[in-house]
Amino acid sequence: GWVDLLAMLGRNSSVGVAQIKVVTARELVKKGYYPADPSYKNISSDSISKISSKHLHDYLANSKHSIGFAAARINQLIDRWSPFENFAEKPEIIGTLYSLKDADKQPHKNPTANYRGLQIAGQFYEIAKRALRP
């Protein structure tokens, strides 16, 4: 659709099932949250700044990679906010931070969940827990 076209033209739109922005993906690779992918030599902390937005967009459009970037983003958020908040029993806060444009602003104590974070925790988190049970 239009969003994918804009991303391929270099716009910073969300891509793939996890809705990761191209700029966010670059940052996650640079900071070591998303490990180098040996099957795709351009995705490494050394070469990520050289890859075009279109190539990164296409990479993020693959569900396998999109989900990997989602996990990397969640790890980044937890690392950044963990000195202020324990997320062990608060998936709604992780969902809220993941959904916010400004989640990288200054972390603080007692963050609150928004509607999207509550929806993620109430619906999707429960589905994931059931799917991942041994």
Short mmCIF file of C-alpha atoms in Angstrom, two decimals:
data_model
loop_
_atom_site.label_atom_id
_atom_site.label_comp_id
_atom_site.label_asym_id
_atom_site.label_seq_id
_atom_site.Cartn_x
_atom_site.Cartn_y
_atom_site.Cartn_z
CA GLY A 1 0.00 0.00 0.00
CA TRP A 2 0.87 3.66 0.29
CA VAL A 3 2.74 3.18 3.55
CA ASP A 4 5.06 0.61 1.98
CA LEU A 5 5.63 2.88 -1.03
CA LEU A 6 6.55 5.78 1.26
CA ALA A 7 8.96 3.57 3.21
CA MET A 8 10.63 2.41 0.01
CA LEU A 9 11.08 6.07 -0.93
CA GLY A 10 12.93 6.66 2.33
CA ARG A 11 10.10 7.79 4.58
CA ASN A 12 10.27 6.50 8.14
CA SER A 13 7.07 4.50 8.21
CA SER A 14 6.30 1.31 10.10
CA VAL A 15 6.93 -1.96 8.28
CA GLY A 16 5.93 -5.59 8.68
CA VAL A 17 3.81 -7.48 11.16
CA ALA A 18 5.64 -5.86 14.09
CA GLN A 19 5.35 -2.35 12.62
CA ILE A 20 9.03 -1.47 13.10
CA LYS A 21 10.23 1.83 11.65
CA VAL A 22 13.26 1.75 9.35
CA VAL A 23 15.09 4.28 11.57
CA THR A 24 14.35 2.16 14.65
CA ALA A 25 15.66 -0.96 12.91
CA ARG A 26 18.93 0.82 12.05
CA GLU A 27 19.31 1.94 15.66
CA LEU A 28 18.63 -1.56 17.01
CA VAL A 29 21.32 -3.05 14.77
CA LYS A 30 23.84 -0.29 15.56
CA LYS A 31 23.34 -0.73 19.31
CA GLY A 32 23.66 -4.52 19.14
CA TYR A 33 20.05 -5.40 19.98
CA TYR A 34 19.50 -7.12 16.65
CA PRO A 35 22.39 -9.46 15.90
CA ALA A 36 24.02 -9.68 12.51
CA ASP A 37 22.17 -11.98 10.14
CA PRO A 38 24.68 -14.26 8.38
CA SER A 39 22.19 -14.98 5.58
CA TYR A 40 21.90 -11.27 4.79
CA LYS A 41 25.36 -9.75 4.96
CA ASN A 42 24.14 -6.13 4.99
CA ILE A 43 22.48 -6.50 8.39
CA SER A 44 25.38 -5.95 10.78
CA SER A 45 26.40 -3.11 13.06
CA ASP A 46 29.33 -2.35 10.72
CA SER A 47 27.31 -2.10 7.52
CA ILE A 48 23.83 -1.02 8.62
CA SER A 49 24.41 2.66 7.89
CA LYS A 50 25.30 1.80 4.28
CA ILE A 51 22.16 -0.21 3.50
CA SER A 52 19.45 1.69 1.63
CA SER A 53 16.08 2.36 3.20
CA LYS A 54 14.46 0.27 0.47
CA HIS A 55 16.60 -2.78 1.26
CA LEU A 56 15.98 -2.40 4.97
CA HIS A 57 12.27 -1.95 4.29
CA ASP A 58 12.21 -5.17 2.27
CA TYR A 59 14.08 -6.98 5.06
CA LEU A 60 11.61 -5.73 7.68
CA ALA A 61 8.66 -6.76 5.51
CA ASN A 62 9.68 -10.40 6.04
CA SER A 63 7.69 -11.65 9.06
CA LYS A 64 10.63 -13.63 10.47
CA HIS A 65 12.81 -10.53 10.56
CA SER A 66 10.02 -8.22 11.68
CA ILE A 67 9.33 -10.38 14.74
CA GLY A 68 13.05 -10.51 15.53
CA PHE A 69 13.18 -6.72 15.45
CA ALA A 70 10.10 -6.56 17.70
CA ALA A 71 11.91 -8.70 20.29
CA ALA A 72 14.99 -6.49 19.95
CA ARG A 73 12.88 -3.35 20.46
CA ILE A 74 11.25 -4.82 23.56
CA ASN A 75 14.69 -5.69 24.97
CA GLN A 76 15.87 -2.15 24.26
CA LEU A 77 12.85 -0.67 26.05
CA ILE A 78 13.29 -2.95 29.05
CA ASP A 79 17.00 -2.06 29.31
CA ARG A 80 16.23 1.66 29.12
CA TRP A 81 13.32 1.66 31.57
CA SER A 82 14.35 -1.12 34.01
CA PRO A 83 16.18 1.20 36.44
CA PHE A 84 12.80 2.88 37.00
CA GLU A 85 10.29 0.06 36.57
CA ASN A 86 10.13 -3.73 37.00
CA PHE A 87 8.31 -5.10 33.95
CA ALA A 88 8.08 -8.72 35.12
CA GLU A 89 4.36 -8.50 35.86
CA LYS A 90 3.48 -5.48 33.71
CA PRO A 91 3.16 -6.45 30.04
CA GLU A 92 0.71 -3.56 29.61
CA ILE A 93 3.55 -1.09 30.25
CA ILE A 94 5.80 -2.82 27.71
CA GLY A 95 2.90 -2.76 25.23
CA THR A 96 2.35 0.94 25.91
CA LEU A 97 6.02 1.83 25.44
CA TYR A 98 6.22 -0.26 22.27
CA SER A 99 3.24 1.58 20.80
CA LEU A 100 4.40 5.11 21.67
CA LYS A 101 6.30 7.34 19.26
CA ASP A 102 8.18 8.93 22.15
CA ALA A 103 9.00 5.83 24.21
CA ASP A 104 12.65 6.85 24.17
CA LYS A 105 12.00 10.05 26.10
CA GLN A 106 13.34 10.19 29.62
CA PRO A 107 12.27 7.07 31.57
CA HIS A 108 10.59 7.69 34.91
CA LYS A 109 9.06 5.84 37.83
CA ASN A 110 5.48 4.58 37.70
CA PRO A 111 4.71 4.76 33.98
CA THR A 112 1.06 4.15 33.17
CA ALA A 113 -0.53 2.02 30.50
CA ASN A 114 -2.52 3.49 27.64
CA TYR A 115 -5.40 1.86 25.78
CA ARG A 116 -3.06 0.16 23.28
CA GLY A 117 -0.83 -1.24 26.02
CA LEU A 118 -3.87 -2.64 27.83
CA GLN A 119 -5.12 -4.16 24.58
CA ILE A 120 -1.75 -5.75 23.85
CA ALA A 121 -1.51 -7.21 27.36
CA GLY A 122 -5.14 -8.31 27.46
CA GLN A 123 -5.34 -9.91 24.06
CA PHE A 124 -2.04 -10.54 22.35
CA TYR A 125 0.12 -11.26 25.40
CA GLU A 126 -2.29 -13.95 26.58
CA ILE A 127 -2.33 -15.52 23.11
CA ALA A 128 1.47 -15.54 23.02
CA LYS A 129 1.71 -17.10 26.51
CA ARG A 130 -0.63 -19.93 25.48
CA ALA A 131 1.23 -20.49 22.22
CA LEU A 132 4.62 -20.63 23.95
CA ARG A 133 3.67 -23.03 26.75
CA PRO A 134 5.54 -26.34 26.53
#
